[in-house]
Amino acid sequence: MRFDDLTVPIAPPKPLNQTSVTTLKGVGPALAKKLAAIDIRTVQDMLFHLPSRYQDRTQILSIAELVAGQQALIEGDIRGARVAFGKRRSLVVTIDDGSARPITLRFFHFNAAQKNTLQVGERLRCYAEVRRGQQGFEMVHPEYTVLKDAFDEPEDSLTPIYPTTEGLHQLSLRKLTDQSLALLSKGAAVHDYLPEGLLHNENLPTLAQALLTLHRPANTEAIEALTSGEHPACARLAFEELLAHRLGMLQLRDLHRKLQAKPLRSKGDLRHKFLSQLPFQLTGAQQRVVTEVIEDIDNERPMLRLVQGDVGSGKTVVAAAAACEAVASGVQVALMAPTEILAEQHYKGFCQWFEPLGVRVGWLSGRLNAKERRDSQQLIASGEVRIAIGTHALFQVDAKFAELGLVIIDEQHRFGVDQRKALRDKGMQGLMPHQLVMTATPIPRTLAMTSCADLDYSAIDELPPGRKPITTVAISEKRRPEVVQRVAAAIAEGRQVYWVCTLIDESETLTAQAASDTAELLAEGLPDASVALVHGRLKPEQKDLVMSHFKSGAVDLLVATTVIEVGVDVPNASLMIIENPERLGLSQLHQLRGRVGRGEIASTCVLLYHSPLGHDARERLAAMRETQDGFVLAERDLALRGGGEVFGTRQTGLVGMRIADLVRDRAMMPSVVTAATRMRESYPEHVKALVVRWLGTRAQGYGSV
Ligand code: ADP
Ligand code: MG
């Protein structure tokens, strides 16, 4: 499913989005290929390819005015030009403008043609960073033009620097944007889909104005505002992009709502029985979310709901309570987890909860042998199994359900748009199963209002009572022996410990090796402890075996790579050491730390860092010490990373923004939401076009049903 299919197409006049770049002067097949490598295929793409920064070449500075370190444009006569044979052969040219001592230009790479051009007596204009050399100022490899005409004016706009790719020069990009902007000024259509009233209210320029400004800002414009994105021209495009994202997601939501589902309703007996057998009461937040889910599945349109709850907030019982309703109303439930370890943990838990209630729980994973798998599938297909738990295997082509009514997905990307049909095929007579997606990833507001706007949302914003806060300390690697003592003490008290080794150079192999060395050293240092090792290079069976030994308490100390990040629940583990925490982002640190503090014992997390720490790393570790609140950490993460790679974007499978910035532009969100509603009411024909413009070919990557 692509966004293009969603609404009736409209035909903008003379559209530049249908004009190939090859119609521009100078674009042959070779250049076209390079442009395509940075996603420029049409003239409109060219116009939306915006500079990442600017240089000021509008003012010619005199040599007397120069300051070392600045980028400057100068102009003067060539007084000397010679090839110097020092450590490296170089072409040395001196330029005099009469204001001060001449400046030296150095070219370490030069050809005969250059040597011939740079002759004494010629007049030269150069641009480069100014350095202090042995004899006055120098420029190394400046950009230069030989002035044929004494009255040649300097540039009248700031010089854009475009993001580019190998072999594609700034000068070509400038020439191509010049041509594209000329077409735009002549009235060729890059359709402005934002209504005038809106632009007026929001104080935003038109699209054409914004594009012209961003590509060729007048020398009076502030470079800082343009670069940081605070400039109204940037705001205009960011607004449009955020709007497009929201509209796209709302379209998907509409589409989803047109599907039919079986309303799931019961008197609640099974649920009450289930809840009364739990050793605890649901928290207020859990109760509220259960109610929201139960109301939502009693509906002819399929539920698509995201339940967000911080690590340890108790999402699993909420899922189980929803499963009770579904089972009681006569349909099957599928619960899918991203890893075997997690799926099996759920399977065991659900068996304990549901078998006493007479509800059969089934298991399906990619690792069953052929016969086990057939048997398991048969039980699901016949309807004997009412709750099927497993990994992706649950939704493979040959997996059949008798009457699937509710799908629960734990800690996992949402189903892709293209998987929607597969999911519907698993439902009954073309009915769509209801879907509950559970995540520990806090969703920043901007993201919730744009890229998640197709989902309903519930938050479990309260932890079960009696949780002892986790004490987090940062300790230098130099004090490692003390930390090992701490581990020994915890084990002597009957507690279990995680020792986490972080990723080295993005290499699983190196990391696994480091973890295995660490495990060996720790085993030597802790002769009374049972130490085990788990990492990504182990076979899944081996991994599971180790995990199950840790869960049963047979293993005291688990040395692990970040594979244990998600969902594992061992309440007796009360100490976690994270080595080289400076390598991890806040989101990952928070997820890892959530593995402890799950029982009644006070837990500790030791961040065993290597000095010296960079500024950001120090900030991250400080944030970890100060708070345990996932939302607060998400906000900090966002601020630290400047919204580049958003907290959890990867986990939630969402597409990033091109121009908008989730931190910088969050104040726009209320207006974007209102504008989206108005566009849908008053300009429905513009909605699809906007969505295609911003999300077009990437729309498939959008994880959503
Ligand atoms: P997560 O939201 O991280 O998936 P889990 O569902 O694994 O959390 O729950 C974490 C632990 O808290 C489990 O051991 C679970 O049994 C326990 N738990 C869940 N809800 C409550 C509650 N209301 N009171 C006490 N303990 C609870
Ligand atoms: Mg969980």
CSV table of N, CA, C and O in Angstrom, one decimal, residues 212-274:
chain,number,residue,atom,x,y,z
A,212,LEU,N,13.0,30.2,-2.5
A,212,LEU,CA,13.9,31.2,-3.0
A,212,LEU,C,14.8,31.7,-1.9
A,212,LEU,O,16.0,31.8,-2.1
A,213,THR,N,14.3,32.0,-0.7
A,213,THR,CA,15.1,32.5,0.4
A,213,THR,C,16.1,31.4,0.8
A,213,THR,O,17.3,31.7,1.0
A,214,LEU,N,15.7,30.2,0.9
A,214,LEU,CA,16.6,29.2,1.4
A,214,LEU,C,17.7,28.9,0.4
A,214,LEU,O,18.8,28.6,0.8
A,215,HIS,N,17.4,28.9,-0.9
A,215,HIS,CA,18.4,28.6,-1.8
A,215,HIS,C,19.4,29.8,-2.1
A,215,HIS,O,20.6,29.6,-2.3
A,216,ARG,N,18.8,31.0,-2.1
A,216,ARG,CA,19.6,32.2,-2.4
A,216,ARG,C,19.3,33.3,-1.4
A,216,ARG,O,18.7,34.3,-1.8
A,217,PRO,N,19.6,33.1,-0.2
A,217,PRO,CA,19.3,34.2,0.8
A,217,PRO,C,20.0,35.5,0.5
A,217,PRO,O,21.2,35.5,0.1
A,218,ALA,N,19.3,36.6,0.7
A,218,ALA,CA,19.9,37.9,0.5
A,218,ALA,C,21.0,38.1,1.5
A,218,ALA,O,20.9,37.5,2.6
A,219,ASN,N,21.9,38.9,1.2
A,219,ASN,CA,23.1,39.1,2.2
A,219,ASN,C,22.6,39.7,3.5
A,219,ASN,O,23.4,39.8,4.4
A,220,THR,N,21.4,40.2,3.5
A,220,THR,CA,20.9,40.8,4.7
A,220,THR,C,20.3,39.8,5.7
A,220,THR,O,20.0,40.1,6.8
A,221,GLU,N,20.1,38.6,5.2
A,221,GLU,CA,19.5,37.5,6.0
A,221,GLU,C,20.6,37.0,7.0
A,221,GLU,O,21.8,36.9,6.7
A,222,ALA,N,20.1,36.6,8.2
A,222,ALA,CA,21.0,36.1,9.2
A,222,ALA,C,21.4,34.7,9.0
A,222,ALA,O,20.5,33.8,8.9
A,223,ILE,N,22.7,34.4,8.7
A,223,ILE,CA,23.1,33.1,8.5
A,223,ILE,C,22.8,32.1,9.6
A,223,ILE,O,22.3,31.0,9.4
A,224,GLU,N,22.9,32.6,10.8
A,224,GLU,CA,22.6,31.7,12.0
A,224,GLU,C,21.2,31.2,12.0
A,224,GLU,O,20.9,30.0,12.2
A,225,ALA,N,20.2,32.1,11.7
A,225,ALA,CA,18.8,31.7,11.7
A,225,ALA,C,18.5,30.7,10.6
A,225,ALA,O,17.8,29.8,10.8
A,226,LEU,N,19.2,30.9,9.5
A,226,LEU,CA,19.0,30.0,8.4
A,226,LEU,C,19.6,28.6,8.7
A,226,LEU,O,19.0,27.6,8.4
A,227,THR,N,20.7,28.6,9.3
A,227,THR,CA,21.4,27.3,9.6
A,227,THR,C,20.7,26.6,10.7
A,227,THR,O,20.6,25.4,10.7
A,228,SER,N,20.3,27.3,11.8
A,228,SER,CA,19.6,26.6,12.9
A,228,SER,C,18.2,26.3,12.6
A,228,SER,O,17.6,25.5,13.3
A,229,GLY,N,17.6,26.8,11.6
A,229,GLY,CA,16.2,26.5,11.2
A,229,GLY,C,15.2,27.4,11.9
A,229,GLY,O,14.0,27.1,11.9
A,230,GLU,N,15.7,28.5,12.5
A,230,GLU,CA,14.7,29.4,13.2
A,230,GLU,C,14.1,30.4,12.2
A,230,GLU,O,13.1,31.0,12.5
A,231,HIS,N,14.7,30.5,11.0
A,231,HIS,CA,14.2,31.4,10.0
A,231,HIS,C,12.8,31.1,9.5
A,231,HIS,O,12.5,29.9,9.4
A,232,PRO,N,12.0,32.1,9.3
A,232,PRO,CA,10.6,31.8,8.8
A,232,PRO,C,10.5,30.9,7.6
A,232,PRO,O,9.6,30.1,7.4
A,233,ALA,N,11.5,31.0,6.7
A,233,ALA,CA,11.5,30.2,5.5
A,233,ALA,C,11.7,28.7,5.9
A,233,ALA,O,11.1,27.8,5.3
A,234,CYS,N,12.5,28.4,6.9
A,234,CYS,CA,12.7,27.0,7.3
A,234,CYS,C,11.4,26.6,8.0
A,234,CYS,O,10.9,25.5,7.8
A,235,ALA,N,10.9,27.5,8.9
A,235,ALA,CA,9.6,27.2,9.6
A,235,ALA,C,8.5,26.8,8.6
A,235,ALA,O,7.8,25.9,8.9
A,236,ARG,N,8.5,27.5,7.5
A,236,ARG,CA,7.4,27.3,6.6
A,236,ARG,C,7.5,25.8,6.1
A,236,ARG,O,6.5,25.1,6.0
A,237,LEU,N,8.7,25.4,5.7
A,237,LEU,CA,8.8,24.0,5.2
A,237,LEU,C,8.7,22.9,6.3
A,237,LEU,O,8.1,21.9,6.1
A,238,ALA,N,9.2,23.3,7.5
A,238,ALA,CA,9.0,22.3,8.6
A,238,ALA,C,7.5,22.2,8.9
A,238,ALA,O,7.0,21.1,9.2
A,239,PHE,N,6.8,23.3,8.9
A,239,PHE,CA,5.3,23.2,9.2
A,239,PHE,C,4.7,22.3,8.1
A,239,PHE,O,3.9,21.4,8.5
A,240,GLU,N,5.0,22.5,6.9
A,240,GLU,CA,4.4,21.7,5.8
A,240,GLU,C,4.7,20.2,6.0
A,240,GLU,O,3.9,19.4,5.8
A,241,GLU,N,6.0,20.0,6.4
A,241,GLU,CA,6.4,18.6,6.6
A,241,GLU,C,5.6,17.9,7.7
A,241,GLU,O,5.1,16.8,7.6
A,242,LEU,N,5.5,18.6,8.8
A,242,LEU,CA,4.8,18.1,10.0
A,242,LEU,C,3.3,17.8,9.6
A,242,LEU,O,2.7,16.8,10.0
A,243,LEU,N,2.8,18.8,8.9
A,243,LEU,CA,1.4,18.7,8.5
A,243,LEU,C,1.2,17.5,7.6
A,243,LEU,O,0.3,16.7,7.7
A,244,ALA,N,2.2,17.3,6.7
A,244,ALA,CA,2.1,16.1,5.7
A,244,ALA,C,2.1,14.8,6.5
A,244,ALA,O,1.4,13.9,6.2
A,245,HIS,N,3.0,14.7,7.5
A,245,HIS,CA,3.1,13.5,8.3
A,245,HIS,C,1.7,13.3,9.0
A,245,HIS,O,1.2,12.2,9.1
A,246,ARG,N,1.2,14.3,9.6
A,246,ARG,CA,-0.1,14.1,10.4
A,246,ARG,C,-1.2,13.7,9.4
A,246,ARG,O,-1.9,12.8,9.7
A,247,LEU,N,-1.2,14.4,8.2
A,247,LEU,CA,-2.3,14.0,7.3
A,247,LEU,C,-2.1,12.6,6.8
A,247,LEU,O,-3.1,11.9,6.7
A,248,GLY,N,-0.9,12.2,6.6
A,248,GLY,CA,-0.7,10.8,6.1
A,248,GLY,C,-1.1,9.8,7.1
A,248,GLY,O,-1.8,8.8,6.8
A,249,MET,N,-0.8,10.1,8.4
A,249,MET,CA,-1.2,9.1,9.4
A,249,MET,C,-2.7,9.1,9.6
A,249,MET,O,-3.3,8.1,9.8
A,250,LEU,N,-3.4,10.3,9.5
A,250,LEU,CA,-4.8,10.4,9.6
A,250,LEU,C,-5.5,9.6,8.4
A,250,LEU,O,-6.5,8.9,8.6
A,251,GLN,N,-4.9,9.7,7.2
A,251,GLN,CA,-5.4,8.9,6.1
A,251,GLN,C,-5.4,7.4,6.4
A,251,GLN,O,-6.3,6.7,6.1
A,252,LEU,N,-4.2,7.0,7.0
A,252,LEU,CA,-4.1,5.6,7.3
A,252,LEU,C,-5.2,5.2,8.4
A,252,LEU,O,-5.7,4.1,8.3
A,253,ARG,N,-5.4,6.1,9.3
A,253,ARG,CA,-6.4,5.8,10.3
A,253,ARG,C,-7.8,5.6,9.7
A,253,ARG,O,-8.5,4.7,10.0
A,254,ASP,N,-8.1,6.6,8.8
A,254,ASP,CA,-9.4,6.5,8.1
A,254,ASP,C,-9.6,5.1,7.4
A,254,ASP,O,-10.6,4.5,7.5
A,255,LEU,N,-8.5,4.8,6.8
A,255,LEU,CA,-8.5,3.5,6.0
A,255,LEU,C,-8.7,2.3,6.9
A,255,LEU,O,-9.5,1.4,6.7
A,256,HIS,N,-8.0,2.4,8.1
A,256,HIS,CA,-8.1,1.3,9.0
A,256,HIS,C,-9.5,1.2,9.6
A,256,HIS,O,-10.1,0.2,9.8
A,257,ARG,N,-10.1,2.4,9.8
A,257,ARG,CA,-11.5,2.4,10.4
A,257,ARG,C,-12.5,1.9,9.4
A,257,ARG,O,-13.7,1.7,9.9
A,258,LYS,N,-12.2,1.9,8.2
A,258,LYS,CA,-13.2,1.4,7.2
A,258,LYS,C,-13.3,-0.2,7.3
A,258,LYS,O,-14.2,-0.8,6.8
A,259,LEU,N,-12.3,-0.8,7.9
A,259,LEU,CA,-12.3,-2.2,8.0
A,259,LEU,C,-13.3,-2.7,9.1
A,259,LEU,O,-13.6,-1.9,10.0
A,260,GLN,N,-13.7,-3.9,8.9
A,260,GLN,CA,-14.7,-4.5,9.8
A,260,GLN,C,-14.0,-5.4,10.8
A,260,GLN,O,-13.0,-6.1,10.5
A,261,ALA,N,-14.5,-5.4,12.0
A,261,ALA,CA,-14.0,-6.3,13.0
A,261,ALA,C,-15.2,-6.9,13.8
A,261,ALA,O,-16.3,-6.4,13.7
A,262,LYS,N,-14.9,-8.0,14.5
A,262,LYS,CA,-15.9,-8.6,15.3
A,262,LYS,C,-15.9,-7.9,16.7
A,262,LYS,O,-14.8,-7.9,17.3
A,263,PRO,N,-17.0,-7.3,17.2
A,263,PRO,CA,-17.0,-6.7,18.5
A,263,PRO,C,-16.8,-7.8,19.5
A,263,PRO,O,-17.4,-8.9,19.5
A,264,LEU,N,-15.9,-7.6,20.5
A,264,LEU,CA,-15.6,-8.6,21.5
A,264,LEU,C,-16.2,-8.1,22.8
A,264,LEU,O,-15.9,-7.1,23.3
A,265,ARG,N,-17.1,-8.9,23.3
A,265,ARG,CA,-17.9,-8.5,24.5
A,265,ARG,C,-18.1,-9.7,25.4
A,265,ARG,O,-18.4,-10.8,24.9
A,266,SER,N,-18.0,-9.6,26.7
A,266,SER,CA,-18.4,-10.6,27.6
A,266,SER,C,-18.9,-10.0,28.9
A,266,SER,O,-18.8,-8.8,29.1
A,267,LYS,N,-19.4,-10.9,29.8
A,267,LYS,CA,-19.9,-10.4,31.1
A,267,LYS,C,-18.7,-10.1,32.0
A,267,LYS,O,-18.9,-9.5,33.1
A,268,GLY,N,-17.5,-10.5,31.6
A,268,GLY,CA,-16.3,-10.1,32.4
A,268,GLY,C,-16.0,-11.2,33.5
A,268,GLY,O,-15.1,-11.0,34.3
A,269,ASP,N,-16.7,-12.3,33.5
A,269,ASP,CA,-16.5,-13.3,34.5
A,269,ASP,C,-15.0,-13.8,34.5
A,269,ASP,O,-14.4,-14.0,35.5
A,270,LEU,N,-14.6,-14.2,33.3
A,270,LEU,CA,-13.2,-14.8,33.1
A,270,LEU,C,-12.2,-13.8,33.6
A,270,LEU,O,-11.3,-14.1,34.4
A,271,ARG,N,-12.4,-12.5,33.3
A,271,ARG,CA,-11.4,-11.5,33.7
A,271,ARG,C,-11.4,-11.4,35.2
A,271,ARG,O,-10.3,-11.3,35.8
A,272,HIS,N,-12.6,-11.4,35.8
A,272,HIS,CA,-12.6,-11.2,37.3
A,272,HIS,C,-11.9,-12.4,37.9
A,272,HIS,O,-11.2,-12.2,38.9
A,273,LYS,N,-12.2,-13.6,37.4
A,273,LYS,CA,-11.5,-14.8,37.9
A,273,LYS,C,-10.0,-14.7,37.8
A,273,LYS,O,-9.2,-14.9,38.8
A,274,PHE,N,-9.6,-14.2,36.6
A,274,PHE,CA,-8.1,-14.1,36.4
A,274,PHE,C,-7.5,-13.1,37.4
A,274,PHE,O,-6.5,-13.3,38.0
